[in-house]
PDB file of C-alpha atoms in Angstrom:
ATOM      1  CA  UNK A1441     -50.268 116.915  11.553  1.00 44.00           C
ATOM      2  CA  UNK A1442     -51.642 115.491   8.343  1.00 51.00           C
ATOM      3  CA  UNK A1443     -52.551 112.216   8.308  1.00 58.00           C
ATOM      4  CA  UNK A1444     -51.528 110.362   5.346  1.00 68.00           C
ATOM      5  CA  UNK A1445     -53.945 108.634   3.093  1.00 83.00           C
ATOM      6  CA  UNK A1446     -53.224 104.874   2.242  1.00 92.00           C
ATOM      7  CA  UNK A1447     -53.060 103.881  -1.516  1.00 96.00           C
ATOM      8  CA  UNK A1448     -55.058 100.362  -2.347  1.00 97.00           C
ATOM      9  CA  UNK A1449     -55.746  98.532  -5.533  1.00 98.00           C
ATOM     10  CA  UNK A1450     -58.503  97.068  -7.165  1.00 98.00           C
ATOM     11  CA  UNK A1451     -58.125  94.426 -10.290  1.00 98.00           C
ATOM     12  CA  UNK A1452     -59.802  95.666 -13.045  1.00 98.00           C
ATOM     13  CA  UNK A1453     -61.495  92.690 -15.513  1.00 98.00           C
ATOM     14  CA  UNK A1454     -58.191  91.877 -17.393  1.00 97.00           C
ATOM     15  CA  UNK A1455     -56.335  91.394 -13.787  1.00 98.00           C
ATOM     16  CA  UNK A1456     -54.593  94.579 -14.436  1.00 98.00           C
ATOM     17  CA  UNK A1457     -54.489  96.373 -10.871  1.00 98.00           C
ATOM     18  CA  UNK A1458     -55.486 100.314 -10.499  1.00 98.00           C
ATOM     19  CA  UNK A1459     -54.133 102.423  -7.758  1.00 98.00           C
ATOM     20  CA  UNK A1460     -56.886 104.500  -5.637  1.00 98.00           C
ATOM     21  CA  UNK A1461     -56.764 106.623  -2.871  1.00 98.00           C
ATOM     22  CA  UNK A1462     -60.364 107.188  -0.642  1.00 97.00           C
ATOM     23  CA  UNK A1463     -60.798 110.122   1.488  1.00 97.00           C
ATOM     24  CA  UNK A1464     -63.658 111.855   3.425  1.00 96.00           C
ATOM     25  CA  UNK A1465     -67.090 110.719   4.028  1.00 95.00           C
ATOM     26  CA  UNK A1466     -70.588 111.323   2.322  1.00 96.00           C
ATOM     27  CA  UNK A1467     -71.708 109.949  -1.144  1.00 97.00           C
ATOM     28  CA  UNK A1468     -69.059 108.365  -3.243  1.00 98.00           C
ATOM     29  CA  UNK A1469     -67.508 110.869  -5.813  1.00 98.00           C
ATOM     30  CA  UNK A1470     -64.899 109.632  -8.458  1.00 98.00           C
ATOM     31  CA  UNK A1471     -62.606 112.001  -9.767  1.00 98.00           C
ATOM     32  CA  UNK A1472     -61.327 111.086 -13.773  1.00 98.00           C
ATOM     33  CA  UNK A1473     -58.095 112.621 -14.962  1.00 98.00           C
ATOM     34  CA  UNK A1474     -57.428 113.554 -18.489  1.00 98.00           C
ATOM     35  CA  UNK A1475     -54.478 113.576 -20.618  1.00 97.00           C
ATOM     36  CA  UNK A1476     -51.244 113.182 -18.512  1.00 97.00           C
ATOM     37  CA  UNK A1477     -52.683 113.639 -14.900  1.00 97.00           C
ATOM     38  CA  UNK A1478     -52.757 111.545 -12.293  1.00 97.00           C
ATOM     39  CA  UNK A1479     -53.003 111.162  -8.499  1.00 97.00           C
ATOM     40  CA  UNK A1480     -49.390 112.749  -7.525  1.00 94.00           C
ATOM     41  CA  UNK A1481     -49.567 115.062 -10.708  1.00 95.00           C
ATOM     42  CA  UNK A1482     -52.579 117.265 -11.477  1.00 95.00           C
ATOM     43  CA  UNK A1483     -55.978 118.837 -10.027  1.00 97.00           C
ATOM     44  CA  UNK A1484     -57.034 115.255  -8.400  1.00 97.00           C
ATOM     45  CA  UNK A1485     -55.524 115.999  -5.298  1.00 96.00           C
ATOM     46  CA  UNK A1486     -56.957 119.205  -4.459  1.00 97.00           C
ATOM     47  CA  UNK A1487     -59.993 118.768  -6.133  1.00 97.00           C
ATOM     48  CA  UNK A1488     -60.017 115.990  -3.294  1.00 97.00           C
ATOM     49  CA  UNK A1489     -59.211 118.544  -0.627  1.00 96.00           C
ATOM     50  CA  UNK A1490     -61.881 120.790  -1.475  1.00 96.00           C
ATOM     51  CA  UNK A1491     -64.668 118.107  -1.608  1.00 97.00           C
ATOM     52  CA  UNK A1492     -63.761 115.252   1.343  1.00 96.00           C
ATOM     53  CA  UNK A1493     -65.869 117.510   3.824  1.00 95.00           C
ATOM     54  CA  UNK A1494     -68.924 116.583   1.698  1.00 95.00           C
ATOM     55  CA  UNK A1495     -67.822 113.332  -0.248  1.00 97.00           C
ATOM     56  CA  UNK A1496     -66.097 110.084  -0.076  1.00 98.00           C
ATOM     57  CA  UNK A1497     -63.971 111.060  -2.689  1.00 98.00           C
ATOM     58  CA  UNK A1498     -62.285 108.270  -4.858  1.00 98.00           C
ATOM     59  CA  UNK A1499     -59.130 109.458  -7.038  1.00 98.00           C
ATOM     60  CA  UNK A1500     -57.221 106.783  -9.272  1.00 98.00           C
ATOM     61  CA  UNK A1501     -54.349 106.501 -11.810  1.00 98.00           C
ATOM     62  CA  UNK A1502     -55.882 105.754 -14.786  1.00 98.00           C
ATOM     63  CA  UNK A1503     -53.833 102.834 -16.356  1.00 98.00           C
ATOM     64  CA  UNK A1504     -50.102 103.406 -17.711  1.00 97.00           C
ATOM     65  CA  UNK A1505     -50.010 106.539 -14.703  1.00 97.00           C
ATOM     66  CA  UNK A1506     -48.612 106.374 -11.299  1.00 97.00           C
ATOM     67  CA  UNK A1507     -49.054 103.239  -9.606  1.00 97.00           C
ATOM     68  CA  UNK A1508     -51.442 101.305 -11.668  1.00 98.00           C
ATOM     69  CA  UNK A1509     -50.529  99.027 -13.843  1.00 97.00           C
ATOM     70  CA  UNK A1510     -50.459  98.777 -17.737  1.00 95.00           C
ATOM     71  CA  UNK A1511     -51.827  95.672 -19.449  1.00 96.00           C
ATOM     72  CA  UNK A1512     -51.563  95.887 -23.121  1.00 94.00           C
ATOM     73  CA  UNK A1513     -53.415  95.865 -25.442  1.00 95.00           C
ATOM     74  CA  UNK A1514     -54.358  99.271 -24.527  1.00 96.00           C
ATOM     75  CA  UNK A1515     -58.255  99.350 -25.286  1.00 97.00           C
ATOM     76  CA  UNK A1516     -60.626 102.247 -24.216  1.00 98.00           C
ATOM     77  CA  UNK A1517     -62.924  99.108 -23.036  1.00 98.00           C
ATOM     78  CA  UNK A1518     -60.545  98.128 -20.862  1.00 98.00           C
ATOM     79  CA  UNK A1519     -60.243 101.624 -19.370  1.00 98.00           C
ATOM     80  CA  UNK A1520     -64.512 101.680 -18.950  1.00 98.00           C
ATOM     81  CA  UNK A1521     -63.897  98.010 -17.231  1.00 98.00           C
ATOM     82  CA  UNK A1522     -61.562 100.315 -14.904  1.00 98.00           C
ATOM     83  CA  UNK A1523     -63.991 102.829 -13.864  1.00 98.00           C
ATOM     84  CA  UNK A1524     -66.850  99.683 -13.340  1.00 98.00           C
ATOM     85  CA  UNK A1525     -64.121  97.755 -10.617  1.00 98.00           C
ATOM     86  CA  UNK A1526     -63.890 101.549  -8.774  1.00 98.00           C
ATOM     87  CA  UNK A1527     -67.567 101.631  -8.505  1.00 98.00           C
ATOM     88  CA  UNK A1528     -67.859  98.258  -6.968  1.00 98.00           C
ATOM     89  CA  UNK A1529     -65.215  99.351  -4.878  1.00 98.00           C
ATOM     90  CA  UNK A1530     -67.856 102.307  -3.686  1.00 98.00           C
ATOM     91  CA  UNK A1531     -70.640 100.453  -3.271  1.00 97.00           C
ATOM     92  CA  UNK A1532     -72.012 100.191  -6.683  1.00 98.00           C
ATOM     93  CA  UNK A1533     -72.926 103.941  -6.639  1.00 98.00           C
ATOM     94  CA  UNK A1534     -71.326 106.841  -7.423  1.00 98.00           C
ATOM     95  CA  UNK A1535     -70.833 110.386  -8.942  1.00 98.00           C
ATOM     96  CA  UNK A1536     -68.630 111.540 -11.689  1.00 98.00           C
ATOM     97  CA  UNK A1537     -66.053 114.525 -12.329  1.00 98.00           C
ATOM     98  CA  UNK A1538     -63.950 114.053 -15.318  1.00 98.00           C
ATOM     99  CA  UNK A1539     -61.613 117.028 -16.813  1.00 98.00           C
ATOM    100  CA  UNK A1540     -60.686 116.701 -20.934  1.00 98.00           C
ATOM    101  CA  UNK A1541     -59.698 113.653 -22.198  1.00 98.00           C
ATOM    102  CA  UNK A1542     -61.360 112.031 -18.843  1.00 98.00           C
ATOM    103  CA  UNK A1543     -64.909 113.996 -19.391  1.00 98.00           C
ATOM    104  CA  UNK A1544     -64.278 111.772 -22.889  1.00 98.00           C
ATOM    105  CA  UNK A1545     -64.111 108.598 -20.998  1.00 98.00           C
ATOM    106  CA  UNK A1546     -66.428 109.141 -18.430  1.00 98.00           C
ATOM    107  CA  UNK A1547     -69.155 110.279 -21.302  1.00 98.00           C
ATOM    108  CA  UNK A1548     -68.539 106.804 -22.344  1.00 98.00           C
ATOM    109  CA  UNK A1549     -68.440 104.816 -19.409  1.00 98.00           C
ATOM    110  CA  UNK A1550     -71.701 106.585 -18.263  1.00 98.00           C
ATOM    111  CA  UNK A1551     -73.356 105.164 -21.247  1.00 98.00           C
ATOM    112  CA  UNK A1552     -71.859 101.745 -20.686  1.00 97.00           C
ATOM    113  CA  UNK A1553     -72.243 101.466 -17.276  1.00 98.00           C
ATOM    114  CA  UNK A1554     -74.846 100.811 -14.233  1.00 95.00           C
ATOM    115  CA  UNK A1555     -73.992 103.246 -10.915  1.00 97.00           C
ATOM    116  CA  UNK A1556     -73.382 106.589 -12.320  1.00 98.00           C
ATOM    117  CA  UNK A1557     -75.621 108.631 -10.301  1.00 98.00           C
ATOM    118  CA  UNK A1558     -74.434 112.475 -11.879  1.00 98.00           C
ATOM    119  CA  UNK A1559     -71.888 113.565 -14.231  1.00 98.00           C
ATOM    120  CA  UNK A1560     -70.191 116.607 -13.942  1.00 98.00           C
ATOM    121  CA  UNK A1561     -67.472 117.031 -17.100  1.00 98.00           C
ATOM    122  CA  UNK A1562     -65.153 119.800 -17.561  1.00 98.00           C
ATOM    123  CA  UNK A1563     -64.162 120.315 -21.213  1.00 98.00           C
ATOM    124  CA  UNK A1564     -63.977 117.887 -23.356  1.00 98.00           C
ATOM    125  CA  UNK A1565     -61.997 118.923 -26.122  1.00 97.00           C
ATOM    126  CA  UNK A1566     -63.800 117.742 -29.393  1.00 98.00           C
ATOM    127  CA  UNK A1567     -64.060 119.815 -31.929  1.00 98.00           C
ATOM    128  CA  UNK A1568     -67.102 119.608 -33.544  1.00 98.00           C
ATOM    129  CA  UNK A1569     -67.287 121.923 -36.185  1.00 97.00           C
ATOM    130  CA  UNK A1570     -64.916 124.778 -38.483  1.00 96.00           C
ATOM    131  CA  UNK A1571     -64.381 126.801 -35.270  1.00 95.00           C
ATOM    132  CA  UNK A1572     -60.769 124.688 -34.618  1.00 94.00           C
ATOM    133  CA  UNK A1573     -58.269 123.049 -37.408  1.00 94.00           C
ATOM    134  CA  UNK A1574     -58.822 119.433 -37.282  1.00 95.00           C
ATOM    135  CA  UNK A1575     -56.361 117.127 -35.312  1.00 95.00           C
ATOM    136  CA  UNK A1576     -55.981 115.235 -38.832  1.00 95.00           C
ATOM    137  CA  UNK A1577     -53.180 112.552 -37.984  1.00 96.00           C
ATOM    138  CA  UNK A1578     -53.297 113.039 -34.485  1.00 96.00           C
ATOM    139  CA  UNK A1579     -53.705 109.456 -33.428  1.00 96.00           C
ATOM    140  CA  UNK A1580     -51.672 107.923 -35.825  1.00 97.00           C
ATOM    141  CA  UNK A1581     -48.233 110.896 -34.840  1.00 98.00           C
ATOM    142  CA  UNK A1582     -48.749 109.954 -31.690  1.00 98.00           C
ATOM    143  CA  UNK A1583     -48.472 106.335 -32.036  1.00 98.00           C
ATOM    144  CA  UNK A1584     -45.064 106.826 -33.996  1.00 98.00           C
ATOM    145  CA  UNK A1585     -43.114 108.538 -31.998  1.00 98.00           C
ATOM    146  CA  UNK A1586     -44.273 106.401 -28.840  1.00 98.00           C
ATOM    147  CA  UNK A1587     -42.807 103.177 -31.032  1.00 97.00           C
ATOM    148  CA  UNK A1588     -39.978 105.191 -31.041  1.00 98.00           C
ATOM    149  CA  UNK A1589     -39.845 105.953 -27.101  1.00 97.00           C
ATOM    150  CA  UNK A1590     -39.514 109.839 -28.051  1.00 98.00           C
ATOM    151  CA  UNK A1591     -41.118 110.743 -25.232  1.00 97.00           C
ATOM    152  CA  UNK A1592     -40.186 114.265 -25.406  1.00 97.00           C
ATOM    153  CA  UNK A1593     -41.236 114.772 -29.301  1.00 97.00           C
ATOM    154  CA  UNK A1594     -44.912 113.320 -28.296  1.00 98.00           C
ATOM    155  CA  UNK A1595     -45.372 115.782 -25.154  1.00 97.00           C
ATOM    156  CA  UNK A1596     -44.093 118.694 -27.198  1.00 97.00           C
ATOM    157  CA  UNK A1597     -46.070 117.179 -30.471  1.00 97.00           C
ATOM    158  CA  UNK A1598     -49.611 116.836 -28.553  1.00 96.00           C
ATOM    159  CA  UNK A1599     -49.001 120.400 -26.476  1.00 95.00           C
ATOM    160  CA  UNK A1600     -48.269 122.452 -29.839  1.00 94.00           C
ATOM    161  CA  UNK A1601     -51.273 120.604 -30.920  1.00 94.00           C
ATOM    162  CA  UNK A1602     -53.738 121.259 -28.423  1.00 90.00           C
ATOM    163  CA  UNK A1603     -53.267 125.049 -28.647  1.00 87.00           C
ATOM    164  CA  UNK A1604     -49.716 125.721 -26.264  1.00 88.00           C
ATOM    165  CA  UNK A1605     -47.365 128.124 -28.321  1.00 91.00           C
ATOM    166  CA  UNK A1606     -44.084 126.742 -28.977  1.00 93.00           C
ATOM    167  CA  UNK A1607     -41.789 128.933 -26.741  1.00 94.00           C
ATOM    168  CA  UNK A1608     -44.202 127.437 -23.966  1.00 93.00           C
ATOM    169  CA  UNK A1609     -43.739 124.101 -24.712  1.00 95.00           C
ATOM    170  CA  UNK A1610     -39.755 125.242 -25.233  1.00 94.00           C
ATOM    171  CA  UNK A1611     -39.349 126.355 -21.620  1.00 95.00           C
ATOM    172  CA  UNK A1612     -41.960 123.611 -19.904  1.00 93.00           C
ATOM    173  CA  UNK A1613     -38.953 121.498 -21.804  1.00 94.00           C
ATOM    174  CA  UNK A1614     -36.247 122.424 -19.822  1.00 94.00           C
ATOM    175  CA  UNK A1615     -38.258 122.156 -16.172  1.00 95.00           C
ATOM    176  CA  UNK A1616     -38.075 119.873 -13.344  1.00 93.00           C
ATOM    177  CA  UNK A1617     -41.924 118.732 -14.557  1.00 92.00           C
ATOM    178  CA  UNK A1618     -41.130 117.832 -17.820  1.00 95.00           C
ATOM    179  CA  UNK A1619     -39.285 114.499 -16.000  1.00 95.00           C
ATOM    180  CA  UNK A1620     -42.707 113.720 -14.449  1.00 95.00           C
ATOM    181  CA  UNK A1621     -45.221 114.637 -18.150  1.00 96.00           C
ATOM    182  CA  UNK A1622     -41.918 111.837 -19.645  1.00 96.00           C
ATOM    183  CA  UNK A1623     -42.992 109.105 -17.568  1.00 96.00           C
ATOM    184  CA  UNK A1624     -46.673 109.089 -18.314  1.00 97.00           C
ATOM    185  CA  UNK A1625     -46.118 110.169 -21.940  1.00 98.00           C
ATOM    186  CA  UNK A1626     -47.010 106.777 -23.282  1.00 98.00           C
ATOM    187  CA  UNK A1627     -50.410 107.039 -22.539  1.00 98.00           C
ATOM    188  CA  UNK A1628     -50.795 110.059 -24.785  1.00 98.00           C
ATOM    189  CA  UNK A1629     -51.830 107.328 -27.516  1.00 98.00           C
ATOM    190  CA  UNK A1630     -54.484 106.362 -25.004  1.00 98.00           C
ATOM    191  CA  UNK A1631     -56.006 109.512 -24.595  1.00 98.00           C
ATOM    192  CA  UNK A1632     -56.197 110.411 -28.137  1.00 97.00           C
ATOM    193  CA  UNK A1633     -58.129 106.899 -28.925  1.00 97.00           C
ATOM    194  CA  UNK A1634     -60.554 108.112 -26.085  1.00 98.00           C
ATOM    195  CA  UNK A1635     -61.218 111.192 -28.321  1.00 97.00           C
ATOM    196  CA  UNK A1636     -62.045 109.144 -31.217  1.00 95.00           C
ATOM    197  CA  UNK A1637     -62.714 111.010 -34.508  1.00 95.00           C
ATOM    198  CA  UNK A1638     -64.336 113.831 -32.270  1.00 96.00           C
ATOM    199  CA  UNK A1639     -61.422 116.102 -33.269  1.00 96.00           C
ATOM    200  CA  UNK A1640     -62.040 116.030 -36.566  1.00 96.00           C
ATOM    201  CA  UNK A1641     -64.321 118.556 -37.351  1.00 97.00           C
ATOM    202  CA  UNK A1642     -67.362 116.362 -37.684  1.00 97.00           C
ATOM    203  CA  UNK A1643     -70.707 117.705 -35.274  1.00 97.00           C
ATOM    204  CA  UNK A1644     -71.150 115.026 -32.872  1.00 96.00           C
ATOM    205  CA  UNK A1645     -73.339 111.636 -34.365  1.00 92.00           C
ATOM    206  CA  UNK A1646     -76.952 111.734 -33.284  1.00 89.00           C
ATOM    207  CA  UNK A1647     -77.552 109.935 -29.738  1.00 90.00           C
ATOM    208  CA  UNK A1648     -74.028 109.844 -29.107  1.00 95.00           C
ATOM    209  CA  UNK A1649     -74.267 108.265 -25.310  1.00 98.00           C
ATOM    210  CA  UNK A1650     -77.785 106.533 -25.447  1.00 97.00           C
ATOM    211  CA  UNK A1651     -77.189 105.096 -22.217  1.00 97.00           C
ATOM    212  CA  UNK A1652     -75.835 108.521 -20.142  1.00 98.00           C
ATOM    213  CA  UNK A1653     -79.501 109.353 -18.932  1.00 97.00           C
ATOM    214  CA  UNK A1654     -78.534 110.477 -15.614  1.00 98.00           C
ATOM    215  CA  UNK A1655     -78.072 114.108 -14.805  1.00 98.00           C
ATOM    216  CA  UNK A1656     -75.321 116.376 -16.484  1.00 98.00           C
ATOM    217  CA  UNK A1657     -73.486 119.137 -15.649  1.00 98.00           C
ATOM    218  CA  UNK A1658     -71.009 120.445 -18.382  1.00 98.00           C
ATOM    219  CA  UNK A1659     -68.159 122.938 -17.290  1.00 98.00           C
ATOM    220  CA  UNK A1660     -66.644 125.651 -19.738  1.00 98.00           C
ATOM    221  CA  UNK A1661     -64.032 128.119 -19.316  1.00 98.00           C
ATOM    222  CA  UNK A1662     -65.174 131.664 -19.537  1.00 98.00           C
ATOM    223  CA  UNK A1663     -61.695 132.673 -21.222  1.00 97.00           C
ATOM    224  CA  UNK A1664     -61.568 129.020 -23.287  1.00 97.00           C
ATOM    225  CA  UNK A1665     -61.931 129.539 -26.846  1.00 96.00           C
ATOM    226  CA  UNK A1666     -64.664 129.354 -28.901  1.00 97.00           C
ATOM    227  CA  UNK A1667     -64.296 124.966 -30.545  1.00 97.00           C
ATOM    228  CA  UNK A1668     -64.522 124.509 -26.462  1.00 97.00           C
ATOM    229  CA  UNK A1669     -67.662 126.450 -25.807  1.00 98.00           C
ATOM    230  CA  UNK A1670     -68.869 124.537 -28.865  1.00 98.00           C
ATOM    231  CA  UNK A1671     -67.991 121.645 -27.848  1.00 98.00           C
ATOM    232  CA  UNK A1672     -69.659 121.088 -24.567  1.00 98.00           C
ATOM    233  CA  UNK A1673     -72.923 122.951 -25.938  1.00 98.00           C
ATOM    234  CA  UNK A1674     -72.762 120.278 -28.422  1.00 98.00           C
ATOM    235  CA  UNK A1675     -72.540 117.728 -25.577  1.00 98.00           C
ATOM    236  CA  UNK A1676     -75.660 119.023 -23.722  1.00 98.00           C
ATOM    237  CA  UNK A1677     -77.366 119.012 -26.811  1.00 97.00           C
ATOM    238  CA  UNK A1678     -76.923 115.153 -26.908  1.00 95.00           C
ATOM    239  CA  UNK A1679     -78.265 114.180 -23.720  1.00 97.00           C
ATOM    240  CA  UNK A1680     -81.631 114.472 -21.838  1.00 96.00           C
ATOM    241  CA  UNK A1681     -80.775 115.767 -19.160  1.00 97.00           C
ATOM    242  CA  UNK A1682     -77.950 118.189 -19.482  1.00 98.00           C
ATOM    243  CA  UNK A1683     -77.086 121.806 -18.539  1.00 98.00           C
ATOM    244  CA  UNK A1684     -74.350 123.919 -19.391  1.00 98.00           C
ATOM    245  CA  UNK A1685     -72.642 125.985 -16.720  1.00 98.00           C
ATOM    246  CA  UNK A1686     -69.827 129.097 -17.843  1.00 98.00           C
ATOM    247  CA  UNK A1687     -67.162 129.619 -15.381  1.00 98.00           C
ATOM    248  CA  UNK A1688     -66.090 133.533 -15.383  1.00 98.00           C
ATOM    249  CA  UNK A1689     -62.515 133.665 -15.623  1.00 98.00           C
ATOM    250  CA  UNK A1690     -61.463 130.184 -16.218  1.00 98.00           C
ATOM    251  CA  UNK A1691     -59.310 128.510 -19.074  1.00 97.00           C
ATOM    252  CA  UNK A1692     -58.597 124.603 -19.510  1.00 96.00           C
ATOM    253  CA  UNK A1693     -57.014 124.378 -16.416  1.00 95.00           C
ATOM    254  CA  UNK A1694     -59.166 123.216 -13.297  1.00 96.00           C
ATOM    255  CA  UNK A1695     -58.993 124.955 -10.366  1.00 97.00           C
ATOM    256  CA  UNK A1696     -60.479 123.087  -7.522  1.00 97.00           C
ATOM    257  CA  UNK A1697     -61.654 126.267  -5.490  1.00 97.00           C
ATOM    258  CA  UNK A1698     -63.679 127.235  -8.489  1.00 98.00           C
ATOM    259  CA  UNK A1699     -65.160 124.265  -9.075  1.00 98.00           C
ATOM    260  CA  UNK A1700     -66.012 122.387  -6.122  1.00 97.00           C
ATOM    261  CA  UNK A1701     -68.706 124.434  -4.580  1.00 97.00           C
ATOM    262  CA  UNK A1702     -70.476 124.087  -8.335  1.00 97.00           C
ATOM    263  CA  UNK A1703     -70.035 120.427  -7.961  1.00 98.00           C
ATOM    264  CA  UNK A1704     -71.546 120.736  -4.369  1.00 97.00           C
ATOM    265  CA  UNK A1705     -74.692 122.163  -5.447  1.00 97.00           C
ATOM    266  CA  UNK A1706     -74.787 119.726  -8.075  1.00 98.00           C
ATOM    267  CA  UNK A1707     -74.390 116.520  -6.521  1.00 97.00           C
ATOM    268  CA  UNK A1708     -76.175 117.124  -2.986  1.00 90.00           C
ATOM    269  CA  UNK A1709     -79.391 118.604  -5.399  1.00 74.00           C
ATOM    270  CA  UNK A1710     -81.769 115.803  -5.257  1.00 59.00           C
TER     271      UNK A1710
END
């Protein structure tokens, strides 16, 4: 029998309060979501499976998702003042994984914040040079159609976007998911301020994270395309103390038995 694992809160800075689950035992490890994702939809869970025999592993709805709550102004600082309150909550130390949009975040809080020990990212998706058409109006789409609550035209607007083909993003239409991608599509907007003008085209600004000293490790799909490959070289290149690790086989989607033993080895490496 499986033992169910209770759901707390922590207030973040602004008062707003952020749903977390902890599970296992060992050094904290916090797991950051990216665009859509969140504790009861996407890899969190079982990346939290896979690593509670080694970790204390923290997962959280990032705010707007699940049960957290959804203060507005939406600001990315307020998200970074998110990620500081789930430290505290682990003792003032911990590690990182972050997947897309989230590896975007975290690269932001780790430069921000005290008690990141490592941080392990799995494709951010900036595009950094010619090898990708620029997002060019991204943001500002996005925005739009959320004033309008068409939640459906944003999901299908930022899928066609990030690469899905449309008969894809027909059929995911007309799925019992779609209900769930609906009710956390308002926090597309969120995601794409995250990215910034790193989908633009534009190589990545020179000390990008001046704070994010601590050890990186910087996941890429073996089958991802080439602006992703790019990308997270382009990353490593930024920071002192970064390496970049290929993953035979693998696309944008995280697949926690592939992963976790690399994020094993990384974290338990003193």
């Amino acid at each position: 029998m499986t033992t169910a694992i209770a759901t707390r809160t922590v207030a973040s800075a602004d008062g707003t309060k952020i749903a977390y689950q902890q599970a296992g035992s060992g050094p904290a490890l916090l797991v950051v979501d990216g665009a859509l994702c969140y504790r009861a939809f996407g890899p969190a869970a079982a990346l939290a499976k896979q690593l509670q025999d080694q970790f204390t592993v923290y997962t959280y709805d990032r705010r707007g998702r699940g049960e957290s709550g959804d203060t507005k102004p939406y600001s990315v600082d307020r998200e970074i003042e998110d990620i500081a309150a789930l430290i505290e909550v682990a003792g003032g130390s911990v590690n990182v994984f972050a997947m897309s949009s989230g590896a975007a975040l975290a690269l932001e809080a780790a430069s921000r914040l005290d008690g990141i020990a490592k941080l392990a990212i799995y494709e951010a998706p900036f595009i950094v040079d010619d090898s990708h058409p620029p997002r060019v109006g991204f943001q500002e789409t996005l925005d739009a159609l959320i004033a309008e609550d068409d939640r459906s035209g944003a999901l299908k607007f930022f899928m066609k976007t990030v690469g899905a083909p449309s008969i894809m993003v027909t059929i995911m239409s007309l799925t019992p998911p779609w209900k769930k991608l609906k009710a956390v599509a308002h926090t597309l907007p969120h995601d794409a301020r995250v990215l910034g003008d790193r989908g633009l085209g534009h190589p990545l600004p020179a000390n990008a994270w001046p704070g994010a000293k601590m050890p990186v490790l910087a996941f890429v799909g073996g089958k991802s395309p080439k602006v992703m490959h790019n990308a997270q070289q382009a990353i490593v290149d930024q920071l002192p103390d970064a390496r970049l690790v290929e993953l035979p086989g693998q696309t944008h989607m995280v697949k926690a038995p592939v992963v976790a033993p690399h994020l094993v080895e990384f974290y338990r490496v003193v």
